[in-house]
């Protein structure tokens, strides 16, 4: 019979404060093509360069792998947002900075995610990427605005489906007036200010 395996004793030279890393969720909400995902990836690069554990929970990837089968009704959109919120909170409470560039068009859905984080004592920041619809439709990264204008799709958030803007987000970014790097730096500054960077 072999002796039971034991885990190695961690080094004791560090204080608990030095070994504890605070996670957080940064939810970037805004219209399609507002710049949410681009800003999140730019911020992630900066944070990873500093040795932080970061995950970007991209809305399109989540829909493909976690919410496949959901449509775009209000109920399905809410279900999708709550699933993403659950995963983000799970990551954040385990020391990861979860960057979530997801439209989440309804105030009550976003508020439910915030309350989930508050209940667990997990940091949550809401960033409104407040790019006007006119600018988003020119960017039209995925061709959604063109398809909607051609009558190929309906239910486009901010055009023929509602988008409820956050009334008091932790940060509002006017991405049309600054570079991606400046937008990411503004979110980084907020994280620093809250002791989360």
mmCIF file of C-alpha atoms in Angstrom:
data_model
loop_
_atom_site.group_PDB
_atom_site.id
_atom_site.type_symbol
_atom_site.label_atom_id
_atom_site.label_comp_id
_atom_site.label_asym_id
_atom_site.label_seq_id
_atom_site.Cartn_x
_atom_site.Cartn_y
_atom_site.Cartn_z
ATOM 1 C CA UNK A 1 0.000 0.000 0.000
ATOM 2 C CA UNK A 2 1.462 3.334 -1.029
ATOM 3 C CA UNK A 3 1.475 6.365 1.187
ATOM 4 C CA UNK A 4 -1.258 8.897 0.401
ATOM 5 C CA UNK A 5 -0.182 11.787 -1.796
ATOM 6 C CA UNK A 6 -0.062 15.163 -0.103
ATOM 7 C CA UNK A 7 -0.106 18.575 -1.647
ATOM 8 C CA UNK A 8 3.111 20.561 -1.338
ATOM 9 C CA UNK A 9 3.145 23.166 1.402
ATOM 10 C CA UNK A 10 2.822 26.633 -0.113
ATOM 11 C CA UNK A 11 5.669 29.058 0.541
ATOM 12 C CA UNK A 12 5.138 31.206 3.621
ATOM 13 C CA UNK A 13 7.202 34.209 2.533
ATOM 14 C CA UNK A 14 4.140 36.001 1.134
ATOM 15 C CA UNK A 15 1.479 37.704 3.214
ATOM 16 C CA UNK A 16 -2.196 36.864 2.577
ATOM 17 C CA UNK A 17 -2.638 40.308 1.001
ATOM 18 C CA UNK A 18 0.069 39.577 -1.565
ATOM 19 C CA UNK A 19 -1.398 36.236 -2.607
ATOM 20 C CA UNK A 20 -5.028 37.390 -2.814
ATOM 21 C CA UNK A 21 -6.059 38.645 -6.240
ATOM 22 C CA UNK A 22 -9.399 40.396 -6.527
ATOM 23 C CA UNK A 23 -11.545 39.428 -9.461
ATOM 24 C CA UNK A 24 -14.320 41.521 -10.945
ATOM 25 C CA UNK A 25 -16.840 41.568 -13.755
ATOM 26 C CA UNK A 26 -16.740 44.469 -16.188
ATOM 27 C CA UNK A 27 -19.925 44.418 -18.261
ATOM 28 C CA UNK A 28 -19.665 46.500 -21.430
ATOM 29 C CA UNK A 29 -23.165 47.185 -22.716
ATOM 30 C CA UNK A 30 -24.090 49.085 -25.855
ATOM 31 C CA UNK A 31 -25.580 48.760 -29.324
ATOM 32 C CA UNK A 32 -24.325 46.320 -31.976
ATOM 33 C CA UNK A 33 -21.042 47.649 -33.472
ATOM 34 C CA UNK A 34 -20.602 50.116 -30.591
ATOM 35 C CA UNK A 35 -17.052 48.854 -30.008
ATOM 36 C CA UNK A 36 -17.638 46.744 -26.892
ATOM 37 C CA UNK A 37 -15.660 43.663 -27.944
ATOM 38 C CA UNK A 38 -12.797 45.654 -29.453
ATOM 39 C CA UNK A 39 -12.406 47.649 -26.226
ATOM 40 C CA UNK A 40 -12.601 44.483 -24.105
ATOM 41 C CA UNK A 41 -9.832 42.763 -26.083
ATOM 42 C CA UNK A 42 -7.612 45.852 -25.936
ATOM 43 C CA UNK A 43 -8.105 46.061 -22.157
ATOM 44 C CA UNK A 44 -7.469 42.320 -21.810
ATOM 45 C CA UNK A 45 -4.092 42.696 -23.554
ATOM 46 C CA UNK A 46 -3.053 45.397 -21.093
ATOM 47 C CA UNK A 47 -4.177 43.423 -18.056
ATOM 48 C CA UNK A 48 -2.563 40.171 -19.208
ATOM 49 C CA UNK A 49 0.716 42.011 -19.781
ATOM 50 C CA UNK A 50 0.584 42.849 -16.072
ATOM 51 C CA UNK A 51 0.081 39.207 -15.146
ATOM 52 C CA UNK A 52 -3.646 39.407 -14.440
ATOM 53 C CA UNK A 53 -5.977 36.491 -15.153
ATOM 54 C CA UNK A 54 -8.521 37.755 -17.672
ATOM 55 C CA UNK A 55 -11.343 36.177 -19.663
ATOM 56 C CA UNK A 56 -13.377 37.917 -22.353
ATOM 57 C CA UNK A 57 -16.897 36.467 -22.458
ATOM 58 C CA UNK A 58 -17.821 37.411 -26.015
ATOM 59 C CA UNK A 59 -21.562 37.456 -26.660
ATOM 60 C CA UNK A 60 -21.331 35.677 -30.021
ATOM 61 C CA UNK A 61 -19.186 32.874 -28.599
ATOM 62 C CA UNK A 62 -21.510 32.459 -25.619
ATOM 63 C CA UNK A 63 -24.509 32.173 -27.944
ATOM 64 C CA UNK A 64 -22.728 29.480 -29.935
ATOM 65 C CA UNK A 65 -21.440 27.362 -27.044
ATOM 66 C CA UNK A 66 -23.580 28.131 -23.978
ATOM 67 C CA UNK A 67 -26.863 29.487 -25.320
ATOM 68 C CA UNK A 68 -27.276 27.587 -28.575
ATOM 69 C CA UNK A 69 -30.966 27.204 -29.314
ATOM 70 C CA UNK A 70 -31.989 30.500 -27.745
ATOM 71 C CA UNK A 71 -33.658 33.048 -29.974
ATOM 72 C CA UNK A 72 -33.969 36.793 -29.588
ATOM 73 C CA UNK A 73 -37.291 37.106 -27.762
ATOM 74 C CA UNK A 74 -37.195 39.083 -24.543
ATOM 75 C CA UNK A 75 -37.324 35.867 -22.491
ATOM 76 C CA UNK A 76 -34.492 34.273 -24.470
ATOM 77 C CA UNK A 77 -32.379 37.421 -24.291
ATOM 78 C CA UNK A 78 -32.872 37.507 -20.517
ATOM 79 C CA UNK A 79 -31.948 33.814 -20.203
ATOM 80 C CA UNK A 80 -28.790 34.432 -22.228
ATOM 81 C CA UNK A 81 -27.785 37.415 -20.068
ATOM 82 C CA UNK A 82 -28.392 35.484 -16.837
ATOM 83 C CA UNK A 83 -26.254 32.576 -18.064
ATOM 84 C CA UNK A 84 -23.434 34.925 -18.941
ATOM 85 C CA UNK A 85 -23.838 36.710 -15.606
ATOM 86 C CA UNK A 86 -23.569 33.403 -13.749
ATOM 87 C CA UNK A 87 -20.342 32.450 -15.546
ATOM 88 C CA UNK A 88 -18.876 35.946 -15.087
ATOM 89 C CA UNK A 89 -19.592 35.948 -11.349
ATOM 90 C CA UNK A 90 -18.116 32.454 -10.994
ATOM 91 C CA UNK A 91 -14.909 33.588 -12.694
ATOM 92 C CA UNK A 92 -14.747 36.904 -10.848
ATOM 93 C CA UNK A 93 -15.136 35.408 -7.392
ATOM 94 C CA UNK A 94 -12.205 33.130 -8.219
ATOM 95 C CA UNK A 95 -9.838 35.997 -8.957
ATOM 96 C CA UNK A 96 -10.423 36.425 -12.688
ATOM 97 C CA UNK A 97 -11.224 39.733 -14.349
ATOM 98 C CA UNK A 98 -14.229 38.830 -16.506
ATOM 99 C CA UNK A 99 -14.738 41.302 -19.342
ATOM 100 C CA UNK A 100 -18.233 40.939 -20.783
ATOM 101 C CA UNK A 101 -18.916 42.792 -24.066
ATOM 102 C CA UNK A 102 -22.592 41.848 -24.347
ATOM 103 C CA UNK A 103 -25.485 44.086 -25.459
ATOM 104 C CA UNK A 104 -27.879 43.054 -22.630
ATOM 105 C CA UNK A 105 -30.537 45.503 -23.850
ATOM 106 C CA UNK A 106 -32.873 45.412 -20.847
ATOM 107 C CA UNK A 107 -32.283 47.228 -17.559
ATOM 108 C CA UNK A 108 -33.918 44.529 -15.409
ATOM 109 C CA UNK A 109 -31.676 41.808 -16.875
ATOM 110 C CA UNK A 110 -28.534 43.819 -16.187
ATOM 111 C CA UNK A 111 -29.768 44.680 -12.705
ATOM 112 C CA UNK A 112 -30.353 40.993 -11.918
ATOM 113 C CA UNK A 113 -26.728 40.275 -12.861
ATOM 114 C CA UNK A 114 -25.531 43.139 -10.651
ATOM 115 C CA UNK A 115 -27.585 41.795 -7.729
ATOM 116 C CA UNK A 116 -26.122 38.290 -8.216
ATOM 117 C CA UNK A 117 -22.653 39.803 -7.874
ATOM 118 C CA UNK A 118 -23.646 41.897 -4.857
ATOM 119 C CA UNK A 119 -25.114 38.842 -3.120
ATOM 120 C CA UNK A 120 -21.780 37.050 -3.517
ATOM 121 C CA UNK A 121 -19.703 40.085 -2.541
ATOM 122 C CA UNK A 122 -18.191 40.127 -6.034
ATOM 123 C CA UNK A 123 -17.147 43.372 -7.720
ATOM 124 C CA UNK A 124 -19.259 44.390 -10.711
ATOM 125 C CA UNK A 125 -18.783 47.396 -12.974
ATOM 126 C CA UNK A 126 -21.158 48.485 -15.706
ATOM 127 C CA UNK A 127 -19.630 50.335 -18.654
ATOM 128 C CA UNK A 128 -21.951 51.883 -21.218
ATOM 129 C CA UNK A 129 -20.279 52.105 -24.610
ATOM 130 C CA UNK A 130 -22.616 54.889 -25.699
ATOM 131 C CA UNK A 131 -21.868 55.009 -29.417
ATOM 132 C CA UNK A 132 -24.815 56.574 -31.291
ATOM 133 C CA UNK A 133 -26.808 54.286 -33.586
ATOM 134 C CA UNK A 134 -25.849 56.447 -36.577
ATOM 135 C CA UNK A 135 -22.164 55.693 -35.962
ATOM 136 C CA UNK A 136 -22.829 52.004 -35.245
ATOM 137 C CA UNK A 137 -24.743 51.614 -38.506
ATOM 138 C CA UNK A 138 -21.801 53.065 -40.459
ATOM 139 C CA UNK A 139 -19.343 50.731 -38.702
ATOM 140 C CA UNK A 140 -21.748 47.789 -39.145
ATOM 141 C CA UNK A 141 -19.050 45.259 -38.236
ATOM 142 C CA UNK A 142 -21.296 42.220 -38.796
ATOM 143 C CA UNK A 143 -23.491 43.660 -41.533
ATOM 144 C CA UNK A 144 -26.549 43.614 -39.269
ATOM 145 C CA UNK A 145 -27.681 47.168 -39.984
ATOM 146 C CA UNK A 146 -27.468 46.568 -43.739
ATOM 147 C CA UNK A 147 -29.482 43.355 -43.402
ATOM 148 C CA UNK A 148 -32.101 45.117 -41.294
ATOM 149 C CA UNK A 149 -32.362 47.982 -43.791
ATOM 150 C CA UNK A 150 -32.802 45.444 -46.608
ATOM 151 C CA UNK A 151 -35.585 43.693 -44.687
ATOM 152 C CA UNK A 152 -33.544 40.495 -44.300
ATOM 153 C CA UNK A 153 -33.675 40.551 -40.490
ATOM 154 C CA UNK A 154 -35.820 42.175 -37.841
ATOM 155 C CA UNK A 155 -35.427 42.677 -34.118
ATOM 156 C CA UNK A 156 -32.135 44.594 -34.348
ATOM 157 C CA UNK A 157 -31.369 46.144 -30.990
ATOM 158 C CA UNK A 158 -31.577 49.928 -31.091
ATOM 159 C CA UNK A 159 -33.313 49.989 -34.493
ATOM 160 C CA UNK A 160 -36.534 47.970 -34.413
ATOM 161 C CA UNK A 161 -36.009 46.357 -31.002
ATOM 162 C CA UNK A 162 -35.558 48.286 -27.746
ATOM 163 C CA UNK A 163 -32.285 49.144 -26.045
ATOM 164 C CA UNK A 164 -32.645 50.566 -22.539
ATOM 165 C CA UNK A 165 -29.609 52.734 -21.867
ATOM 166 C CA UNK A 166 -28.099 52.512 -18.371
ATOM 167 C CA UNK A 167 -29.142 55.544 -16.335
ATOM 168 C CA UNK A 168 -26.117 55.578 -14.053
ATOM 169 C CA UNK A 169 -23.357 53.258 -15.277
ATOM 170 C CA UNK A 170 -20.008 53.196 -13.502
ATOM 171 C CA UNK A 171 -18.495 54.599 -16.708
ATOM 172 C CA UNK A 172 -19.863 55.943 -19.975
ATOM 173 C CA UNK A 173 -17.627 55.819 -23.059
ATOM 174 C CA UNK A 174 -18.241 57.886 -26.182
ATOM 175 C CA UNK A 175 -16.204 55.618 -28.455
ATOM 176 C CA UNK A 176 -16.840 57.744 -31.529
ATOM 177 C CA UNK A 177 -14.785 60.553 -29.947
ATOM 178 C CA UNK A 178 -11.688 58.585 -28.933
ATOM 179 C CA UNK A 179 -9.411 55.763 -29.989
ATOM 180 C CA UNK A 180 -9.849 52.158 -28.881
ATOM 181 C CA UNK A 181 -6.726 52.581 -26.738
ATOM 182 C CA UNK A 182 -8.202 55.648 -25.039
ATOM 183 C CA UNK A 183 -11.470 53.825 -24.384
ATOM 184 C CA UNK A 184 -9.646 50.818 -22.898
ATOM 185 C CA UNK A 185 -7.501 53.176 -20.809
ATOM 186 C CA UNK A 186 -10.653 54.769 -19.388
ATOM 187 C CA UNK A 187 -11.915 51.355 -18.231
ATOM 188 C CA UNK A 188 -8.474 50.526 -16.836
ATOM 189 C CA UNK A 189 -8.486 53.821 -14.901
ATOM 190 C CA UNK A 190 -11.871 52.872 -13.403
ATOM 191 C CA UNK A 191 -10.529 49.464 -12.336
ATOM 192 C CA UNK A 192 -7.519 51.188 -10.773
ATOM 193 C CA UNK A 193 -9.728 53.692 -8.981
ATOM 194 C CA UNK A 194 -11.796 50.856 -7.474
ATOM 195 C CA UNK A 195 -8.661 48.876 -6.485
ATOM 196 C CA UNK A 196 -9.376 46.120 -8.998
ATOM 197 C CA UNK A 197 -6.608 46.542 -11.605
#
